[in-house]
mmCIF file of C-alpha atoms in Angstrom:
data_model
loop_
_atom_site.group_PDB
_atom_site.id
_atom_site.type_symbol
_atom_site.label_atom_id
_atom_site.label_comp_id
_atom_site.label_asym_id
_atom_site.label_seq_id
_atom_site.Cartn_x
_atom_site.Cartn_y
_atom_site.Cartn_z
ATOM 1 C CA UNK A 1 23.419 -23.161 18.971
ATOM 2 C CA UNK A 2 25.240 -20.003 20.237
ATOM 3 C CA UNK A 3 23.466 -16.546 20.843
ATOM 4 C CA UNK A 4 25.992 -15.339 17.663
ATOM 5 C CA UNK A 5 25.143 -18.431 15.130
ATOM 6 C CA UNK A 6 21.394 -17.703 16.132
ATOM 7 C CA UNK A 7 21.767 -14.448 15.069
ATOM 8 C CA UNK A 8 24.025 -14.736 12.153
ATOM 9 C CA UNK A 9 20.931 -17.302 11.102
ATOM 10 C CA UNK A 10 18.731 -15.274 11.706
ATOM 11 C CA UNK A 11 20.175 -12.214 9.908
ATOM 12 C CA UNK A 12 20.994 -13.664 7.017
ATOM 13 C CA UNK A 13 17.112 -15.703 7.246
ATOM 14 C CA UNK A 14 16.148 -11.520 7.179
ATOM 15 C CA UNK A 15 18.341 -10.507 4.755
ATOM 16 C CA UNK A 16 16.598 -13.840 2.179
ATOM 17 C CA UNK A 17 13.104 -12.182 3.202
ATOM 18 C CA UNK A 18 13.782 -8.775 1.509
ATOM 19 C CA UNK A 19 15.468 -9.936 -1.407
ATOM 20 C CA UNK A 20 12.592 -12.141 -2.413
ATOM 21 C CA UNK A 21 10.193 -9.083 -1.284
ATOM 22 C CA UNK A 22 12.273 -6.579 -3.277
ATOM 23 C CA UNK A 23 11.451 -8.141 -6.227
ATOM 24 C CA UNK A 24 8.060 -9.239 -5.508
ATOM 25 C CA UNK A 25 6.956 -5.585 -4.484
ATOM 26 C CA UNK A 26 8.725 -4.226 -7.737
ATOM 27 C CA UNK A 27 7.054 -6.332 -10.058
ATOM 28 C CA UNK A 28 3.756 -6.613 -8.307
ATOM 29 C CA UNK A 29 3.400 -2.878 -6.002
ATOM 30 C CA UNK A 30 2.536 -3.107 -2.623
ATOM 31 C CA UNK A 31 -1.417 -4.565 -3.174
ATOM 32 C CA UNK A 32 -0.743 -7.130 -5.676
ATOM 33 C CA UNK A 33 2.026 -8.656 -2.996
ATOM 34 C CA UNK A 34 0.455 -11.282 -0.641
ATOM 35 C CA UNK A 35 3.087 -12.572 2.201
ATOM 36 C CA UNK A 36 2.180 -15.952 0.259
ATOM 37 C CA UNK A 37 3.976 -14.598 -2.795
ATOM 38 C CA UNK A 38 7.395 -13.182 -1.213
ATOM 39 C CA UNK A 39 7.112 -16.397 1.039
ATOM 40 C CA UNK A 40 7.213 -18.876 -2.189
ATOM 41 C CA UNK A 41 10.077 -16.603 -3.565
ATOM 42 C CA UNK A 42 11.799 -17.095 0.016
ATOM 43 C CA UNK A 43 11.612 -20.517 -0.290
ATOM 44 C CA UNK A 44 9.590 -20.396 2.850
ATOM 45 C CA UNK A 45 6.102 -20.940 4.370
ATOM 46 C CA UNK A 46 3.623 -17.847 5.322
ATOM 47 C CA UNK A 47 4.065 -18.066 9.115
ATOM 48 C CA UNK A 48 8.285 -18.196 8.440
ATOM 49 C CA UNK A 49 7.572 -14.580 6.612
ATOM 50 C CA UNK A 50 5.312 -13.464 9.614
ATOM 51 C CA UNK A 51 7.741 -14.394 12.465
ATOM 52 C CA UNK A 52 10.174 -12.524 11.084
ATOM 53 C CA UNK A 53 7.773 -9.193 9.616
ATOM 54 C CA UNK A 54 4.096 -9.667 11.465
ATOM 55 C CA UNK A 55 2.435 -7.991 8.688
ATOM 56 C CA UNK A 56 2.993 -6.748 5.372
ATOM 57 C CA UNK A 57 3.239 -3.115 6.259
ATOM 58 C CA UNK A 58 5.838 -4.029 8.563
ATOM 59 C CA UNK A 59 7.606 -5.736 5.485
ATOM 60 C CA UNK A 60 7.122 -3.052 3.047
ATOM 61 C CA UNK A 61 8.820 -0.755 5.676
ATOM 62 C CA UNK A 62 11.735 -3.051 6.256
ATOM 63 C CA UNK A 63 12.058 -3.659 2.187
ATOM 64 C CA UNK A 64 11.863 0.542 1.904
ATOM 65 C CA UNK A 65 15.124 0.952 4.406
ATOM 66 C CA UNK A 66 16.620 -2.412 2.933
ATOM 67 C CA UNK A 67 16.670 -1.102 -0.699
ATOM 68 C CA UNK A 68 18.041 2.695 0.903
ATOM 69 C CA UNK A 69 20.939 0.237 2.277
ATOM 70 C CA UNK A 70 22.044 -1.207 -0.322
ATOM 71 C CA UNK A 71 21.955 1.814 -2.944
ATOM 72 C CA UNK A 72 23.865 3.769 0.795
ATOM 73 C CA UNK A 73 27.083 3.285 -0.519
ATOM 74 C CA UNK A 74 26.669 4.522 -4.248
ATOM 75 C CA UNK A 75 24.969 8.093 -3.008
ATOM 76 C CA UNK A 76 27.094 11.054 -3.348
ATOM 77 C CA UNK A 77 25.980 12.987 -0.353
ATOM 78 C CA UNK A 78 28.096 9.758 1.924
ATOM 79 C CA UNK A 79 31.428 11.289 -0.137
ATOM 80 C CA UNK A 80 31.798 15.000 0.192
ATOM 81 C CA UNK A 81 35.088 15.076 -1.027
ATOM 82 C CA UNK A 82 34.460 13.395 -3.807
ATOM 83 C CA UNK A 83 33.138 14.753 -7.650
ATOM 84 C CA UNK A 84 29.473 14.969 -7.024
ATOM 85 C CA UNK A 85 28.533 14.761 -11.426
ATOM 86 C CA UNK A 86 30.836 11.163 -11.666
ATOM 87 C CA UNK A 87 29.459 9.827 -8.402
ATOM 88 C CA UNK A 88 25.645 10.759 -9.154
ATOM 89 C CA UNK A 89 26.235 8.915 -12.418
ATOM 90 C CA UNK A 90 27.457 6.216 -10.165
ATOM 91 C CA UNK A 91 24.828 5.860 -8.648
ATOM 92 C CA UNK A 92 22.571 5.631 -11.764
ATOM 93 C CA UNK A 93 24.768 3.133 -13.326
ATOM 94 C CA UNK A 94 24.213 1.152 -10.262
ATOM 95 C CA UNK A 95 20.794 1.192 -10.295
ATOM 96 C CA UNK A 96 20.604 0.468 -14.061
ATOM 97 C CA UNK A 97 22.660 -3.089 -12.837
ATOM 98 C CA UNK A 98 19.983 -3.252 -10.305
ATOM 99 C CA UNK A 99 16.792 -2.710 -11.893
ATOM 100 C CA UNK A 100 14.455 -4.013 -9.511
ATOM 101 C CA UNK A 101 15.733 -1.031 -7.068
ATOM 102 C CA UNK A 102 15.053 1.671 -8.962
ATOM 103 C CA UNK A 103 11.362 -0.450 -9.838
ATOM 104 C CA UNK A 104 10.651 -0.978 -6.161
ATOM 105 C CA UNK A 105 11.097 2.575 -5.041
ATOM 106 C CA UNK A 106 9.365 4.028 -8.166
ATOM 107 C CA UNK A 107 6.102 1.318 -7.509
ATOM 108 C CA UNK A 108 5.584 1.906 -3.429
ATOM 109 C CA UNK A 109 6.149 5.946 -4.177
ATOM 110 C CA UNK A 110 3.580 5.933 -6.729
ATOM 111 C CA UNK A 111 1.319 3.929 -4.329
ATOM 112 C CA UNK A 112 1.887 6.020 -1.780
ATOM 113 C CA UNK A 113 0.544 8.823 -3.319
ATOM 114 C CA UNK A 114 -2.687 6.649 -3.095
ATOM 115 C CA UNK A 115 -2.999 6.119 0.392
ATOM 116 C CA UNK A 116 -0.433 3.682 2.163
ATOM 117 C CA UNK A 117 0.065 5.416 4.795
ATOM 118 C CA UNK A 118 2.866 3.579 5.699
ATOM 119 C CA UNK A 119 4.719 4.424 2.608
ATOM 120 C CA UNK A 120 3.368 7.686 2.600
ATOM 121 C CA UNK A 121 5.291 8.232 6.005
ATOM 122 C CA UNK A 122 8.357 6.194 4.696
ATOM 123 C CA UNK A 123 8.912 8.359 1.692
ATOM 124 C CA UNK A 124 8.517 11.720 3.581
ATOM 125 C CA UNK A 125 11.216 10.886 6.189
ATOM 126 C CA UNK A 126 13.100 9.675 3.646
ATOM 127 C CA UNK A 127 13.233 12.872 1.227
ATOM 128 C CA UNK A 128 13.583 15.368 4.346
ATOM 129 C CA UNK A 129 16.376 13.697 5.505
ATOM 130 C CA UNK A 130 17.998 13.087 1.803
ATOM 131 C CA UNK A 131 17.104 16.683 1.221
ATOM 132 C CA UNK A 132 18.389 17.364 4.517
ATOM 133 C CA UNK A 133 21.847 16.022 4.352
ATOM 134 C CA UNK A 134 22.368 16.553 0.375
ATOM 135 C CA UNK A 135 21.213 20.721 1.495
ATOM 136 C CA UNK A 136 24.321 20.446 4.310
ATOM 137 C CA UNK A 137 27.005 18.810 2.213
ATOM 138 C CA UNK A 138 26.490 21.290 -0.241
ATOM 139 C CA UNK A 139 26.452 23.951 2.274
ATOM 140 C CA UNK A 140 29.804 22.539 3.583
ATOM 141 C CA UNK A 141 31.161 22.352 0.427
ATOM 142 C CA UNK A 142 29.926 25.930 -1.634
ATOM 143 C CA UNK A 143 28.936 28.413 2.070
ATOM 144 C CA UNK A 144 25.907 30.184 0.983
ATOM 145 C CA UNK A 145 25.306 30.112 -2.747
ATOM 146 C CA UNK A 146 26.746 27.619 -5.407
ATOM 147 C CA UNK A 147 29.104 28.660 -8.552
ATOM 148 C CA UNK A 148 25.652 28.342 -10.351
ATOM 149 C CA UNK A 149 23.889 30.724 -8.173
ATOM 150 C CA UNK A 150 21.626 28.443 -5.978
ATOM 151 C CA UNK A 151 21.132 27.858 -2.670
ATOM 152 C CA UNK A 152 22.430 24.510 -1.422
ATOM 153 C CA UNK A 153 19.140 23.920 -0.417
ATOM 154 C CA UNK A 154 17.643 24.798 -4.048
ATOM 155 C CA UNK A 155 20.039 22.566 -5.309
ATOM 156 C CA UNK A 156 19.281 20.142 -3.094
ATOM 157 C CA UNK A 157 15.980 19.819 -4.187
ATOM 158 C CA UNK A 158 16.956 19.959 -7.818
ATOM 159 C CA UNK A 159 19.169 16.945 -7.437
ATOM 160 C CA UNK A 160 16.912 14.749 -5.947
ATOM 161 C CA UNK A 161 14.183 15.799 -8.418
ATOM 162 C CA UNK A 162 16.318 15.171 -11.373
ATOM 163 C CA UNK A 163 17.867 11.734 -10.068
ATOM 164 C CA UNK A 164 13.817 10.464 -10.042
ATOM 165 C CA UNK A 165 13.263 11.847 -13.116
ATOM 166 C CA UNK A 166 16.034 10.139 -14.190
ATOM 167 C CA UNK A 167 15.252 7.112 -12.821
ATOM 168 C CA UNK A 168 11.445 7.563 -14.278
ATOM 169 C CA UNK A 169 12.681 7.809 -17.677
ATOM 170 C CA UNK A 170 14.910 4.796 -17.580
ATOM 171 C CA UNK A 171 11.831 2.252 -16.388
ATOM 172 C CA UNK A 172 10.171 3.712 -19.094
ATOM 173 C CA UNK A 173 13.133 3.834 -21.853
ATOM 174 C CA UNK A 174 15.311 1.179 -20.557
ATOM 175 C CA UNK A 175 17.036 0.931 -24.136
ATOM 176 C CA UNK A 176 18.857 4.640 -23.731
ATOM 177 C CA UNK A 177 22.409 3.589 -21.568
ATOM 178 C CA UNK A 178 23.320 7.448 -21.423
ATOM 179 C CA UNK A 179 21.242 8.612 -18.368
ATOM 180 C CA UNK A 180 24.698 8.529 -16.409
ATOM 181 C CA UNK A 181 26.563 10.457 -18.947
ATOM 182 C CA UNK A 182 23.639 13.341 -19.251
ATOM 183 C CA UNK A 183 23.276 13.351 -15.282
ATOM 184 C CA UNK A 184 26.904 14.130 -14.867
ATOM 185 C CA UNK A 185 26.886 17.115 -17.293
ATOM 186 C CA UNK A 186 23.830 18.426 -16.108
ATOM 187 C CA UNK A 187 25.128 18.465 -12.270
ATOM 188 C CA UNK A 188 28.472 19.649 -13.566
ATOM 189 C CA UNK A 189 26.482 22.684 -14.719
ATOM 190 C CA UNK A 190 24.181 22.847 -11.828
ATOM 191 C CA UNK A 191 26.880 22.828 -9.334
ATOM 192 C CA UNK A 192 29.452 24.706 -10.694
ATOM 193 C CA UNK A 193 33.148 23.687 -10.592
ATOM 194 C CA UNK A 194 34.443 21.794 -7.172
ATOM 195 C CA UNK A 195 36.309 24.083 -5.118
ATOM 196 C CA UNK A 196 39.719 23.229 -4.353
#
């Protein structure tokens, strides 16, 4: 077998991993997951899990970046040019066809609030970067102060705030199917008309 196939194999061997761990982790949380359980959702023995991920933390840290890739292309910071209120929605409406992504990150933060360190470290990369980025696009887009009055960074902070909220509501209220609409008003009045 070629150095490519092996990889391609392997990659895609990965790639089966975090799905099943995904959902185990979302409906389970991080200590009711056993590498047993996302290896019988793999399809795959214990020690195929651990050759791949050598321990669970090392999995829940590779499931953490794994969901963050595939909600990447849905996030409005990755398309400046773009209406931030309709691509925020977007990205709710995504998740909504994706529950178990919204569950997973909702379950490990919570737990992380407990004392997985791991998680704990995961999730405050993850915001200061998000907040980060999200704070420069806007700064990009508005200079100092938005149309509303905010700093981007203000804003920022606002936005990610609101899009858990959001997302808390939902896994609580799944019924309601108008989180996207009120999440694009709300941002259209948070951030002001686009500038031309």
């Amino acid at each position: 077998m070629t150095t490519a196939r092996r990889e391609g194999a392997s990659g895609a061997r990965r790639s089966e991993i975090l799905d099943a761990a995904l959902h185990v982790f979302a409906e389970r949380g991080y200590r009711g997951t056993s590498i047993d359980a996302v290896a019988e959702r793999a399809g795959l023995t214990r020690q195929g899990v651990l050759h791949y991920y050598p321990s669970k933390k090392r999995l829940l840290v590779a499931v953490l970046g794994y969901r963050e890739e595939l909600s990447r292309e849905h996030l409005a910071a990755d398309h400046p040019d773009e209406d931030w209120p309709n691509q925020v929605a977007e990205v709710i409406s995504h998740e909504h066809a994706s529950p178990w992504l919204a569950q997973v990150q909702s379950v490990m933060m919570a737990e992380s609030m407990t004392g997985d360190v791991a998680a704990q470290q995961y999730f405050h990369e993850h915001y200061r970067t998000l907040q980060g980025k999200t704070a420069a696009r806007l700064a990009e887009r508005y200079g100092e102060r938005l149309p509303s009055g905010l700093t981007p960074r203000a804003a920022a902070t606002a936005v990610l705030a609101m899009l858990d909220g959001m997302q808390q509501q939902w896994l609580l209220d799944g019924e309601r199917s108008d989180y996207p609409e009120i999440m694009r008003d709300v941002l259209a009045v948070l951030l002001g008309p686009t500038p031309v």
